[in-house]
Structures are given as C-alpha cells and as structure tokens.
Amino acid sequence: MSAVAVQTYPDYGQPLWKRIFLTREMAIIALLALTLLVASIAVPHFADRLTAYNLFRDMFATLIIALPMALVMITGDIDISVGSMVGLSCSMLGLLYASGVPFELAMVIVLLIGAAGGLLNGLLVTRIGLPALAVTIGTMALFRGIAVGLLGTSTITKFPQAWTDLTKYEIGQTGIPFIMVFFVLLLGAFVYLLHFTRFGRSVYAIGLNSEAAAFSGVNRERTRTILFVLAGTLSAMGGIYWTLLRGTARGDVGDGLELQVIAAVVLGGVSVFGGLGALHGVVAGVLLIGALSSALRLVGVTAEVIKIITGVLLIGSVVAGSLIAWIQDRRTKPAPAATGG
Amino acid sequence: MTGIQATQDRVATVSIGSRLLGLLRRRETSILAAFLIMVIATAAVSPIFVFSPDGWRNLLLNPAIYMVLAIGVAFVIITRSVDLSVGSTMGLTAFGVGSLYIAWPGMPAVVAFLVGTAFGGLLGLLNGGLVAVAKVPGMVITLGTMYVFRGANILWAGSTRINASQMGPDFLAFGNAQILGIPALTILAVVVLVIAAWYLHNIRSGRELYAIGSAPEAAELYGLPVRQRMLMSFVMSGAMAGLAGVMFAARYGTIASNAGTGYELQAIGAAVIGGVAITGGSGTVIGAAFGAILLATINSALPVLGIQSFWQRAVVGALILGAIILDRVLAVRQKRKLIAERMEP
C-alpha cells in the first residue's frame, strides 16, 4: 500500500515487437499521428506548408528545453525555473548587445549565465540536499525578478539581421525551418547520451532507486548537477532563440513555458516519480501539444483556451498513467488478499 | 531510552532564561526583526510610510490578503505537498463574486464572503481529488490547474472588468472599514489565523497533518486517514484562496481577469520564509503569516526606497532560497545534536 506507484522494468520475457510497440511512447506517437490526420482532414489550412513551418518555429524552444527536462525528470528531480531562465537570457542578451558587446560574444555570455543558473540549482539540490521543487520555485522567482528588474517596461528591438534571419530560413519547400537541423543534432546528442553511455544509464538508475545507484558506484551528485546545468544552458539557448525569433528582448518572455515543457515531458511518458521515459515519447509529446495548439488556433480558438488544454493534458496524462498502473497492478495480482507471501 | 530520559529531564528543568533564548531562536523573532528594520529604514527615507493615516492603514491592510493565502498554502506544505494554483483560484473567485453581484445586486456582504470561500474550497476539492486519484505529487496537478483556472478566468472575463459601482455598497464599505484604527480585513485575517493556528496545534486531525508530512509511510502504517487529510488540506488551501479573492474584490473594487497572477509564489514564499519547511511536517501558520507580513511590507517598501517594483520578485526568490537553506542547516545541526546526545552515556 505504498503511496508511490510501483515502477516496472521492461518485461524482457515479451517478444521484441511488443516491447517496442506496446509502450506509453508509442501510444503518444499514435495519438500524434491521429491528431495530425484528423486535423489535416477537418481543419482547413492545417495541412499547409506554412502551418508546419509555424508549428516548428513556435515549438522550437519547448523542444530543446524538453530534452534536458526529460533527463532531469527521469532522475526524479524537476526544474520549474526554465521559463524564467528563458526570460533572463532574453533580457541579458538584449542588454549586453545594446551596451556594445559583439553579438556572438553576448550569446556565449548568455549561455554561460544559463549554465551558471543551472549550476546554482544543481548545487543547492545536491550539495545542500534541498528538494528540487523548492529550489527551483526560488530560482524561478529570482531569475524572473532579475529579468524584469533589469529591463523594466522597456524593450530592446535592434538585433543583427543576419542572426534574426536565421530563424526564418526554410529547408527547400518542405515547410521545415532550417533551425530544425540544429534540433535534430541536439536530439542525436541526447539520445546518445541517455541510451548509449554509462552516464545515461546512471540517469535511469538514480530515478529507479537512488540508494541502489549510489551503492553501484553512480556519482549521484555529479550526475544530477550536470543535468541541471544542461537544463539551464538549453533554457538560455531557448531564450536566445526567442529573442531572434521575435527580434525583441523583454523580461516577461517565456512566462509559463515551464508548464508547456513539463506537460510535454509527462505526456511523452516520463514518470513524475523518475526512472521511466524515453526521448522519442518526449518529442512526440511536444509535437502533440504544438499540433493541437496550431489546429485550435486555425479554428479560431484563443491562446487562453490552449493554455487550458495544456493544463488538462498535463493532468490527464498523469491521471491516465496512474490508472493504467492501477489496472496492471490488479491484473498481475488477481487476489489482493494474498499478500502474505 | 536514555535519550527520552534526558529530554524529560531537560523539560523539567526549563528555566525562564532558556525559554527566552528559545523565543529568540524562533523564526518568528527573526522575521519580526527583519520587518522592523525594513519599516524603520523606509520610514527614515519617507516618514509618511508609517506616520500618516494612509501609510499606517496600508501597512496594516497590505498583508491581510497575503496572510490568508499563506495560511491556506501552509496546510498543504505541512503535509509535504504544494499548491501552485492558489493565485488562479483567488483570481477566479474574485471575478466570480463580482459577477454574482452583477446578477444579484442586493447580495449581502456576508453571503459574498461565504459563497466565495465555498467556491474556493470546491476548486481545492478538485485539486485534492485529482491528487488522491492520480497519486502523483500535488505540484504536477496544481501546475496544471493553475493554468486551467487562469485560462477559465480569462475566457469568462474576456477584456471586461468589474468595477466598484457594480458591487454592493456594504461589501465595499467592509473592504475599507476600520475598527479602532485597524482595517476590518486585517482583523478578519487575524481571526482566521487564530482559528487555523488553534486547529493545527490542538485538534487531532490538525496534528495528523504534521504526522503525514514528517513520514507519509509511517502515517499510513499507523492507520491515519492519509488521503482524507490530504484532501482536507487542499480544500483548506482552496477555501483560503477563495476568501482571499473575496477580500481582494472588497478592497480594490476593480477586478480584471489577471487578478491574483503571481500570488502563488508570494504565498508559498511567505510560508517557506516563515519556517514552514517544504519537506513537510514542520512549521506553523503563525510563521507563515509573519512571512506574509514581511513580504507584503517589502512589496510596498521597495518603491519608497527607490528600487523599482520589478525587482520585487527577485527579492522574493532570494528570500525563499535563503529560508530553505537556513531550514536545512538548522535541521542538519539538530540531527547532529541529537546523535551526539544519544552517544553520551
């Protein structure tokens, strides 16, 4: 009768195709395919090239931040300061460039600020032993406060054309923005890191059983700190992207982005208790939220409704996950009274 | 065994001096000191901050809404959970009460307060129910409902605002009333505080919240109704947010769809700064209320001290981080002390 849902390893007694296709990730991918299909038929202009182009451009920041967030959540931590870090890096980039720092150098400095912010989160969590939620609630307020404090109500709108144009290029006539190449490279790096390295295996090990991982020689503190640094750095990258996309630096950029990222990661099959999840599900989760939003926008639904839907998706996916776990639990244990053995 | 004996001996020989020392060590004392320093420094820059009828009134009135919110959130944090939706609940309730006045202009103020609190409690019940059904951290569910409630509010309100002229005169009069120079809303907040503090300190189900927060598994094994109590703490948090929403409507008289945005951070910040440990099981609502008083005073003092109000969130963040680090250091030191005492013959 533990309050925490029991985590299970993949059942290696099952045939390979079952292990690959009958998973949470595949369910989300199927749901994404269904959404795309229905929207293409039912929603006018959804199948247009421009829709895909805008969808990718809108979701790019969410996509790149969801990668480290998935890893952070697989270890059982959480980082709700990512939206504020996007805002902070956006206003820092604007201020640095406006004060005469060369743009390329400004971007590097902003990435370092992101890494430093992530390091602050990571050290407070691992060295002082504070819960990740508490720390990142604090830094969420701190980063956002600095971001809006530095800029106030002013905005910076002059950025180098060559860089802002970078977000506009399209690959041929495919409707895929050029920047997606960058995302695919990042995704490849994260897939390699998570699924093919010792480091990646230790991420799962920590999430499944932190004590056991430590006894098997996993450096928990180092691993978790690195993940927070990655989350901070990629949030800063998201902030840079946002600045280039809109050509504007403001302090309130990325407000509520943490919801979208966390919703997508949970929707994509990462357990909120850690230890479970894979990146293809996470990417599908982000794209599902993006596809639903753009389909709804085409039908004329406002941004607020989309926020409601994101919230409902977040709640729905965790409730559904728990229900599935409960049903499986009932099936494997037909007689709940016989727990004495 | 010897540890318990030693503790009993120590309790028996507690002197007035060590009690005084204990009082000095309490979180409330350091917050009070920070509050006084803040007020004195601000009054030195601009005396009207304290020494004018308006300044005095605002100094007492500003913390009232934050206090009520922080009390509610403290109930949830004590059980080792968190409620991020209180700001949205507060906004939705404020708008709901305003809309109710448009539908029923003659509504008595008492009804407005009761309906608002009940409505907030209902939203809290939704949070608590989802947390109980899904068995996931309250943070995930309430992050979702925070946006759902806010979105519903914006959808409902659109760009319309509810103005003072649309609400009952007795309702607005209560929002601005003073009894013996103390604003009525502040008195209301203090009454709520006293009841909540008494409940958590003396009533069995209140003590059970601490038990659940300190060791959820142990509480479950011991046979405490963990789910029921968790549900109750979320209902309480929602009801307090609802009450705060009604107070907001009564005080400001103008309600837009963004009312209460960001208040969840203030409320959680106030509770955490006031010594309600985010790891559950410790802290008091009095501490949370002190935290709220400090934050509300910082909010109004920053512009007077020449710091743009935009920086206020950064101050809140830094204070939250400082408070949780302090909590942790104190807990580690306490643990070491207890181990050292057990080692002694």
XYZ file of C-alpha atoms in Angstrom:
686
model
C 0.000 0.000 0.000
C 2.732 2.436 -0.855
C 1.578 5.878 -1.955
C 4.111 5.785 -4.786
C 3.163 3.835 -7.898
C 5.340 0.785 -8.396
C 7.810 1.164 -11.258
C 8.437 -1.737 -13.584
C 11.327 -2.614 -15.852
C 10.514 -3.607 -19.442
C 9.420 -7.223 -19.385
C 12.171 -8.996 -21.295
C 10.060 -12.170 -21.448
C 7.882 -10.400 -24.032
C 8.731 -10.538 -27.753
C 10.739 -7.599 -29.103
C 7.906 -6.130 -31.175
C 5.677 -5.989 -28.109
C 8.363 -4.258 -26.112
C 8.785 -1.656 -28.833
C 5.198 -1.054 -29.872
C 3.100 -1.597 -26.765
C 4.615 1.256 -24.818
C 3.483 4.592 -23.486
C 5.717 6.325 -26.043
C 4.085 4.504 -28.922
C 0.643 5.414 -27.592
C 1.626 9.099 -27.709
C 3.111 8.748 -31.194
C -0.119 7.077 -32.333
C -2.126 9.887 -30.717
C 0.073 12.434 -32.501
C -0.437 10.682 -35.842
C -4.184 10.573 -35.230
C -4.267 14.262 -34.318
C -2.318 15.176 -37.447
C -4.598 13.042 -39.603
C -7.862 14.342 -38.152
C -6.658 17.951 -38.165
C -5.449 17.674 -41.782
C -8.896 16.499 -42.859
C -11.112 18.556 -40.565
C -9.217 21.826 -40.145
C -8.827 23.999 -43.240
C -5.227 25.007 -43.968
C -3.810 22.658 -41.316
C -2.067 20.579 -43.961
C -0.471 23.703 -45.473
C 3.278 24.162 -45.582
C 3.022 27.376 -43.595
C 1.279 25.614 -40.697
C 4.110 23.136 -40.308
C 6.648 25.973 -40.622
C 4.973 27.990 -37.866
C 4.443 24.941 -35.675
C 8.141 24.079 -35.677
C 9.140 27.693 -35.162
C 6.727 28.090 -32.234
C 7.727 24.848 -30.566
C 11.498 25.035 -31.107
C 12.298 26.451 -27.659
C 9.994 23.910 -25.999
C 11.607 21.100 -27.992
C 15.166 21.917 -26.984
C 14.306 22.539 -23.303
C 12.239 19.343 -23.126
C 15.387 17.271 -23.811
C 17.288 18.120 -20.607
C 13.995 18.393 -18.679
C 13.229 14.776 -19.580
C 16.588 13.703 -18.147
C 16.100 15.799 -15.020
C 12.668 14.243 -14.500
C 13.939 10.707 -15.153
C 16.271 11.132 -12.157
C 13.193 12.103 -10.151
C 14.005 15.824 -9.915
C 12.172 18.693 -11.537
C 13.199 22.141 -12.765
C 10.432 24.732 -12.863
C 12.842 27.645 -13.312
C 13.350 27.035 -17.059
C 10.752 29.572 -18.194
C 12.329 32.249 -16.013
C 15.789 31.376 -17.344
C 14.450 31.903 -20.871
C 13.284 35.372 -19.786
C 16.575 36.153 -18.034
C 18.702 35.127 -21.005
C 16.468 37.103 -23.339
C 16.855 40.328 -21.380
C 20.587 39.732 -20.753
C 21.183 39.200 -24.473
C 19.359 42.438 -25.234
C 21.196 44.416 -22.573
C 24.639 43.052 -23.481
C 24.167 43.739 -27.176
C 22.691 47.187 -26.526
C 25.705 48.044 -24.360
C 28.076 47.350 -27.271
C 29.151 43.754 -26.674
C 29.568 41.928 -30.021
C 26.520 39.759 -30.644
C 28.388 36.450 -30.860
C 30.191 37.135 -27.575
C 26.898 38.189 -25.983
C 25.371 34.849 -26.955
C 28.282 32.973 -25.392
C 27.971 35.001 -22.193
C 24.226 34.302 -22.076
C 24.854 30.565 -22.460
C 27.344 30.769 -19.594
C 24.738 32.594 -17.484
C 22.324 29.765 -18.238
C 24.917 27.190 -17.208
C 25.657 29.156 -14.043
C 21.955 29.344 -13.175
C 21.668 25.595 -13.706
C 24.764 25.044 -11.587
C 23.173 27.094 -8.794
C 20.074 24.870 -8.944
C 22.174 21.720 -9.088
C 24.485 22.624 -6.215
C 21.611 23.680 -3.956
C 19.865 20.383 -4.691
C 22.833 18.032 -4.422
C 25.322 19.695 -2.067
C 22.901 21.222 0.423
C 20.349 18.459 -0.065
C 17.274 20.577 -0.769
C 14.262 19.312 -2.744
C 14.487 20.295 -6.429
C 10.943 21.672 -6.356
C 11.709 24.099 -3.521
C 14.991 25.257 -5.040
C 13.547 25.862 -8.470
C 10.475 27.671 -7.091
C 13.005 30.015 -5.502
C 15.163 30.426 -8.604
C 12.027 30.724 -10.751
C 11.150 33.872 -8.806
C 14.785 35.011 -8.645
C 15.578 34.661 -12.374
C 12.279 36.221 -13.422
C 12.747 39.033 -10.935
C 16.199 39.832 -12.324
C 14.899 39.584 -15.904
C 12.066 42.076 -15.401
C 14.114 44.122 -12.941
C 16.896 44.710 -15.475
C 14.624 45.749 -18.328
C 11.609 47.188 -16.506
C 8.956 48.014 -19.054
C 11.481 48.824 -21.762
C 12.211 46.547 -24.685
C 15.265 46.230 -26.918
C 14.433 45.744 -30.560
C 17.666 46.139 -32.515
C 19.437 42.877 -33.310
C 21.741 41.860 -36.181
C 19.694 40.989 -39.248
C 21.904 38.044 -40.177
C 21.079 36.309 -36.906
C 17.364 37.092 -36.790
C 17.060 35.832 -40.375
C 18.486 32.518 -39.247
C 15.152 31.633 -37.648
C 13.294 32.351 -40.916
C 15.112 30.073 -43.374
C 13.240 27.072 -44.661
C 14.722 23.824 -45.951
C 13.681 23.893 -49.609
C 9.883 23.881 -49.899
C 9.333 21.353 -47.151
C 7.874 23.654 -44.540
C 10.631 22.644 -42.134
C 12.600 25.597 -40.779
C 16.378 25.420 -41.097
C 16.841 25.599 -37.317
C 15.284 22.136 -37.010
C 18.615 20.778 -38.280
C 20.084 22.140 -35.095
C 17.375 20.426 -33.045
C 17.975 17.091 -34.778
C 21.684 17.345 -33.935
C 20.839 18.106 -30.307
C 18.348 15.255 -30.203
C 21.001 12.894 -31.575
C 23.418 14.012 -28.881
C 20.828 13.492 -26.134
C 19.729 10.100 -27.454
C 23.386 9.032 -27.488
C 23.935 10.425 -24.005
C 20.837 8.833 -22.484
C 20.713 5.472 -24.189
C 24.296 4.646 -25.141
C 26.524 5.917 -22.367
C 27.268 4.948 -18.801
C 26.111 8.421 -17.802
C 22.716 7.833 -19.410
C 22.225 4.518 -17.668
C 23.063 6.138 -14.354
C 20.282 8.687 -15.017
C 17.732 5.849 -15.035
C 19.429 4.129 -12.128
C 19.099 7.211 -9.947
C 15.421 7.559 -10.818
C 14.619 3.901 -10.172
C 16.435 3.553 -6.891
C 18.718 6.326 -5.790
C 20.321 4.386 -2.910
C 20.968 1.313 -5.017
C 22.505 3.508 -7.722
C 24.875 5.062 -5.203
C 25.938 1.604 -3.989
C 26.604 0.510 -7.576
C 29.079 3.318 -7.980
C 26.941 6.033 -9.572
C 28.040 9.525 -8.618
C 24.573 10.872 -7.893
C 25.601 14.401 -7.015
C 27.664 14.868 -10.141
C 25.070 13.349 -12.476
C 22.181 15.400 -11.143
C 24.220 18.603 -11.107
C 25.253 18.083 -14.743
C 21.578 17.637 -15.698
C 20.588 20.893 -14.023
C 23.458 22.655 -15.815
C 22.218 21.206 -19.117
C 18.672 22.410 -18.352
C 19.956 25.906 -17.572
C 22.163 26.047 -20.671
C 19.464 24.875 -23.065
C 16.959 27.252 -21.452
C 19.407 30.060 -22.205
C 19.586 28.763 -25.766
C 15.791 28.867 -25.828
C 15.975 32.471 -24.661
C 18.430 33.360 -27.429
C 16.174 31.668 -29.965
C 13.129 33.564 -28.699
C 14.981 36.861 -28.939
C 15.992 36.133 -32.518
C 12.526 34.858 -33.457
C 10.721 37.979 -32.249
C 13.636 40.362 -32.743
C 12.790 41.768 -29.322
C 14.202 41.426 -25.820
C 11.699 41.618 -22.973
C 11.782 40.413 -19.394
C 8.484 38.539 -19.472
C 9.455 36.199 -22.299
C 8.927 32.513 -21.544
C 6.317 33.127 -18.848
C 4.540 29.808 -18.312
C 6.921 27.931 -20.609
C 7.770 25.580 -17.736
C 4.175 24.322 -17.852
C 4.391 23.526 -21.541
C 7.746 21.765 -21.178
C 6.738 19.720 -18.131
C 3.355 18.871 -19.657
C 5.054 17.655 -22.847
C 7.611 15.593 -20.943
C 4.967 13.948 -18.724
C 2.679 13.456 -21.705
C 5.590 11.806 -23.515
C 5.731 9.040 -20.939
C 8.296 10.249 -18.402
C 7.149 9.227 -14.939
C 6.851 12.037 -12.385
C 8.468 9.649 -9.908
C 11.508 9.165 -12.134
C 13.125 6.105 -13.652
C 10.893 5.796 -16.708
C 10.774 7.558 -20.052
C 12.378 7.842 -23.448
C 13.160 10.744 -25.746
C 11.018 9.717 -28.735
C 7.977 9.948 -26.475
C 9.040 13.369 -25.240
C 9.483 14.739 -28.762
C 6.063 13.327 -29.688
C 4.618 14.945 -26.554
C 5.923 18.391 -27.563
C 4.709 17.977 -31.129
C 1.284 16.821 -29.913
C 0.853 19.969 -27.834
C 2.122 22.030 -30.776
C -0.194 20.325 -33.275
C -3.238 20.698 -31.026
C -2.437 24.367 -30.432
C -1.988 25.203 -34.085
C -5.089 23.267 -35.114
C -7.115 25.113 -32.479
C -5.628 28.448 -33.472
C -6.664 27.831 -37.074
C -10.208 27.145 -35.886
C -10.085 30.494 -34.094
C -9.645 29.380 -30.508
C -7.763 31.868 -28.320
C -4.402 31.406 -26.652
C -6.094 31.105 -23.242
C -8.007 28.015 -24.291
C -4.762 26.498 -25.491
C -3.303 27.088 -22.030
C -6.328 25.371 -20.514
C -5.852 22.446 -22.862
C -2.156 22.180 -21.985
C -3.079 22.094 -18.309
C -5.776 19.485 -18.911
C -3.328 17.387 -20.946
C -0.794 17.531 -18.104
C -3.384 16.448 -15.522
C -4.994 13.924 -17.872
C -1.705 12.233 -18.695
C -0.672 11.747 -15.059
C -4.156 10.556 -14.087
C -4.211 8.184 -17.073
C -0.731 6.922 -16.184
C -1.810 6.140 -12.644
C -4.994 4.456 -13.822
C -3.033 2.234 -16.214
C -0.580 1.331 -13.446
C -3.518 0.532 -11.164
C -5.188 -1.687 -13.770
C -1.928 -3.529 -14.490
C -1.423 -3.964 -10.781
C -4.894 -5.539 -10.468
C -4.220 -7.850 -13.403
C -0.891 -9.163 -12.162
C -2.263 -9.571 -8.658
C -5.702 -11.194 -9.100
C -6.123 -11.870 -5.393
C -5.144 -8.741 -3.467
C -5.812 -10.512 -0.170
C -2.982 -12.965 -0.751
C -0.142 -10.584 0.057
C 1.197 -12.567 2.977
C 3.717 -14.475 0.854
C 15.832 5.151 26.203
C 18.438 7.431 27.706
C 17.611 9.984 25.024
C 13.986 10.131 26.119
C 15.028 10.312 29.774
C 17.411 13.144 29.009
C 14.697 15.016 27.144
C 12.301 14.645 30.028
C 14.886 15.892 32.465
C 15.548 18.875 30.300
C 11.854 19.680 30.005
C 11.538 19.553 33.779
C 14.362 21.988 34.361
C 13.429 24.533 31.711
C 14.166 27.954 33.152
C 12.788 31.305 32.167
C 16.182 32.160 30.726
C 16.278 29.236 28.340
C 12.675 29.898 27.362
C 13.651 33.432 26.445
C 16.564 32.040 24.443
C 14.170 29.671 22.705
C 11.897 32.569 21.827
C 14.855 34.489 20.402
C 15.805 31.499 18.278
C 12.331 31.166 16.807
C 11.849 32.018 13.147
C 9.065 34.448 14.024
C 11.500 36.544 16.046
C 13.996 36.951 13.220
C 11.198 37.791 10.782
C 9.842 40.382 13.193
C 13.334 41.872 13.435
C 13.647 41.990 9.639
C 10.183 43.565 9.452
C 11.061 46.264 11.996
C 14.352 47.061 10.268
C 12.509 47.316 6.951
C 9.841 49.631 8.385
C 12.330 51.837 10.229
C 14.622 52.140 7.209
C 11.707 53.027 4.961
C 10.227 55.453 7.465
C 13.618 57.151 7.678
C 13.571 57.761 3.929
C 9.936 58.729 3.814
C 8.149 59.276 7.151
C 4.687 59.162 5.571
C 5.259 55.423 5.017
C 4.275 54.985 8.660
C 3.350 58.373 10.102
C 0.286 59.253 8.093
C -3.255 57.858 8.248
C -2.869 56.352 4.776
C 0.584 54.936 5.401
C -0.462 53.380 8.685
C -3.590 51.943 7.133
C -1.711 50.411 4.190
C 0.954 48.983 6.462
C -1.767 47.058 8.292
C -4.000 46.360 5.312
C -1.475 45.166 2.710
C -0.509 41.915 4.457
C -4.136 40.794 5.030
C -4.697 39.051 1.682
C -1.206 37.501 1.631
C -1.707 36.243 5.187
C -4.907 34.383 4.329
C -3.295 32.846 1.219
C -0.164 31.807 3.124
C -2.246 30.185 5.885
C -4.018 28.025 3.307
C -0.836 27.054 1.478
C 0.840 26.199 4.806
C -1.780 23.480 5.386
C -0.736 21.801 2.136
C 3.011 22.278 2.595
C 2.860 20.794 6.117
C 1.629 17.543 4.519
C 4.681 17.577 2.205
C 2.768 18.689 -0.866
C 2.374 22.064 -2.548
C -0.460 24.051 -4.113
C 0.573 26.223 -7.050
C -2.996 27.083 -8.054
C -3.893 29.486 -5.220
C -3.241 32.640 -7.254
C -5.538 31.429 -10.024
C -8.175 30.245 -7.538
C -8.069 33.659 -5.912
C -8.489 35.469 -9.231
C -11.310 33.217 -10.391
C -13.158 33.637 -7.090
C -12.724 37.419 -7.122
C -14.194 37.568 -10.602
C -16.919 35.111 -9.650
C -18.020 37.228 -6.695
C -18.037 40.327 -8.875
C -20.173 38.557 -11.462
C -22.523 37.360 -8.753
C -23.019 40.985 -7.694
C -23.965 41.888 -11.261
C -26.549 39.080 -11.281
C -27.795 39.846 -7.749
C -27.051 43.494 -6.868
C -28.648 43.268 -3.423
C -26.466 40.380 -2.186
C -25.457 40.878 1.455
C -21.701 41.062 2.077
C -21.809 38.013 4.358
C -23.203 35.904 1.529
C -20.441 37.117 -0.781
C -17.797 36.002 1.711
C -19.412 32.629 2.329
C -20.045 31.877 -1.343
C -16.509 32.910 -2.306
C -14.894 30.781 0.380
C -17.061 27.801 -0.548
C -16.278 28.233 -4.239
C -12.552 28.314 -3.499
C -12.972 25.218 -1.359
C -14.659 23.498 -4.276
C -11.697 24.273 -6.553
C -9.435 22.964 -3.783
C -11.535 19.801 -3.639
C -10.890 19.345 -7.357
C -7.117 19.646 -6.753
C -7.173 17.322 -3.774
C -9.395 14.799 -5.544
C -7.084 14.663 -8.555
C -4.020 14.287 -6.330
C -5.737 11.478 -4.424
C -6.914 9.673 -7.569
C -3.713 10.017 -9.576
C -1.394 9.517 -6.574
C 1.057 11.989 -8.067
C 2.780 14.943 -6.418
C 0.433 17.877 -5.789
C 2.887 20.058 -7.656
C 2.121 18.414 -11.027
C -1.661 18.572 -10.613
C -1.723 22.127 -9.302
C 0.673 23.321 -12.001
C -1.994 22.110 -14.405
C -4.984 23.574 -12.555
C -3.100 26.851 -12.077
C -3.301 27.351 -15.840
C -6.745 25.782 -16.217
C -8.286 28.119 -13.605
C -6.487 31.148 -15.012
C -7.494 30.239 -18.543
C -11.096 29.759 -17.478
C -10.989 33.165 -15.811
C -9.658 34.912 -18.917
C -12.138 33.063 -21.104
C -15.005 34.074 -18.824
C -13.942 37.666 -18.334
C -12.509 38.459 -21.742
C -11.415 42.068 -21.561
C -14.256 43.112 -19.274
C -13.568 44.484 -15.847
C -15.853 44.548 -12.870
C -15.983 47.971 -11.266
C -16.767 49.181 -7.796
C -20.115 50.608 -8.940
C -21.275 47.099 -9.816
C -20.714 45.703 -6.340
C -22.732 46.097 -3.164
C -22.077 49.252 -1.109
C -21.967 47.334 2.189
C -19.415 44.941 0.655
C -17.103 47.762 -0.426
C -17.672 49.575 2.869
C -16.427 46.475 4.676
C -13.358 46.423 2.454
C -12.466 49.918 3.574
C -13.843 49.853 7.106
C -11.668 50.403 10.148
C -12.408 49.362 13.678
C -10.411 51.293 16.289
C -7.979 52.313 13.544
C -7.420 48.738 12.389
C -8.734 47.766 8.935
C -11.593 45.256 9.070
C -9.903 42.974 6.511
C -6.823 42.760 8.719
C -8.999 41.822 11.692
C -10.641 39.149 9.546
C -7.218 37.778 8.556
C -6.083 37.689 12.181
C -9.282 35.887 13.254
C -8.713 33.284 10.512
C -5.087 32.984 11.651
C -6.030 32.396 15.281
C -8.581 29.714 14.365
C -6.149 27.972 11.973
C -3.287 28.081 14.479
C -5.524 26.727 17.252
C -6.783 23.971 14.979
C -3.335 22.850 13.842
C -1.958 22.966 17.362
C -4.747 21.389 19.374
C -7.044 19.286 17.227
C -6.273 15.671 16.442
C -6.842 15.951 12.686
C -4.596 19.018 12.635
C -1.784 17.147 14.360
C -2.248 14.335 11.860
C -1.278 16.731 9.074
C 2.146 17.083 10.718
C 2.408 13.306 11.121
C 1.657 12.793 7.437
C 4.180 15.423 6.422
C 7.005 14.067 8.575
C 6.654 10.434 7.469
C 3.912 9.583 4.966
C 4.599 5.830 5.058
C 4.620 5.719 8.841
C 1.363 7.676 8.960
C -0.211 5.205 6.564
C 1.023 2.195 8.557
C -0.158 3.782 11.771
C -3.630 3.876 10.270
C -4.074 7.600 9.801
C -6.585 8.512 7.074
C -3.821 9.945 4.870
C -5.907 10.517 1.776
C -8.744 12.173 3.665
C -6.354 14.542 5.425
C -4.544 15.403 2.192
C -7.890 16.127 0.568
C -8.825 18.317 3.513
C -5.568 20.288 3.290
C -6.212 21.057 -0.388
C -9.817 22.071 0.367
C -8.495 24.369 3.095
C -5.922 25.867 0.727
C -8.602 26.455 -1.911
C -11.062 27.911 0.605
C -8.442 30.336 1.914
C -7.578 31.344 -1.650
C -11.309 31.887 -2.225
C -11.564 34.040 0.887
C -8.507 35.986 -0.292
C -10.275 36.510 -3.612
C -13.333 37.981 -1.888
C -11.078 40.210 0.205
C -9.328 41.332 -2.982
C -12.692 42.250 -4.526
C -13.791 44.104 -1.391
C -10.549 46.018 -1.076
C -9.814 47.046 -4.654
C -13.314 47.135 -6.148
C -11.892 46.579 -9.636
C -11.369 43.045 -10.875
C -9.780 42.102 -14.185
C -9.050 38.600 -15.430
C -5.417 38.817 -14.304
C -6.238 39.421 -10.631
C -4.040 37.301 -8.403
C -1.416 36.456 -11.031
C 1.847 35.530 -9.330
C 0.265 35.448 -5.861
C 1.026 31.718 -5.611
C 4.736 32.481 -5.445
C 4.138 35.117 -2.785
C 2.020 32.723 -0.735
C 4.446 29.804 -0.969
C 7.330 32.189 -0.400
C 5.649 33.612 2.696
C 5.031 30.153 4.149
C 8.563 28.937 3.416
C 10.192 32.120 4.706
C 8.020 31.799 7.810
C 9.515 28.420 8.636
C 7.023 26.025 7.056
C 9.579 23.536 5.714
C 8.878 22.455 2.135
C 9.917 18.918 3.163
C 6.760 18.779 5.283
C 5.980 18.098 8.878
C 7.089 21.329 10.475
C 6.222 24.994 10.725
C 3.231 26.954 11.924
C 0.601 29.119 10.277
C 1.717 31.943 12.567
C 5.151 31.716 10.981
C 3.548 31.682 7.526
C 1.535 34.792 8.447
C 4.699 36.534 9.670
C 6.333 35.642 6.361
C 3.357 37.171 4.557
C 3.621 40.372 6.599
C 7.319 40.634 5.752
C 6.768 40.053 2.019
C 3.838 42.475 1.820
C 5.879 45.142 3.586
C 8.848 44.565 1.268
C 6.446 44.954 -1.685
C 5.304 48.357 -0.522
C 8.686 49.489 0.821
C 10.788 48.833 -2.308
C 9.350 51.707 -4.381
C 9.739 54.071 -1.404
C 13.397 53.049 -1.072
C 13.888 53.916 -4.736
C 14.041 50.347 -6.022
C 11.754 49.656 -8.949
C 8.938 47.293 -8.033
C 10.062 44.987 -10.869
C 12.854 43.765 -8.605
C 10.369 42.579 -6.037
C 10.148 39.056 -7.449
C 13.926 38.727 -7.323
C 13.834 39.661 -3.628
C 11.130 37.046 -3.014
C 13.214 34.412 -4.824
C 16.355 35.262 -2.862
C 14.408 35.143 0.420
C 12.886 31.744 -0.455
C 16.338 30.334 -1.250
C 17.778 31.844 1.928
C 14.950 30.418 4.032
C 15.168 26.865 2.669
C 18.962 26.843 3.056
C 18.569 28.069 6.648
C 15.940 25.384 7.332
C 18.252 22.720 6.017
C 21.256 23.936 8.017
C 19.155 24.029 11.197
C 17.781 20.545 10.529
C 21.254 19.096 9.960
C 22.562 20.752 13.109
C 19.594 19.485 15.121
C 20.165 15.954 13.865
C 23.848 16.098 14.774
C 22.990 17.399 18.210
C 20.507 14.583 18.797
C 23.031 11.966 17.686
C 25.678 13.493 19.935
C 23.269 13.402 22.878
C 22.470 9.767 22.252
C 26.186 8.942 22.219
C 26.621 10.435 25.694
C 26.438 7.905 28.492
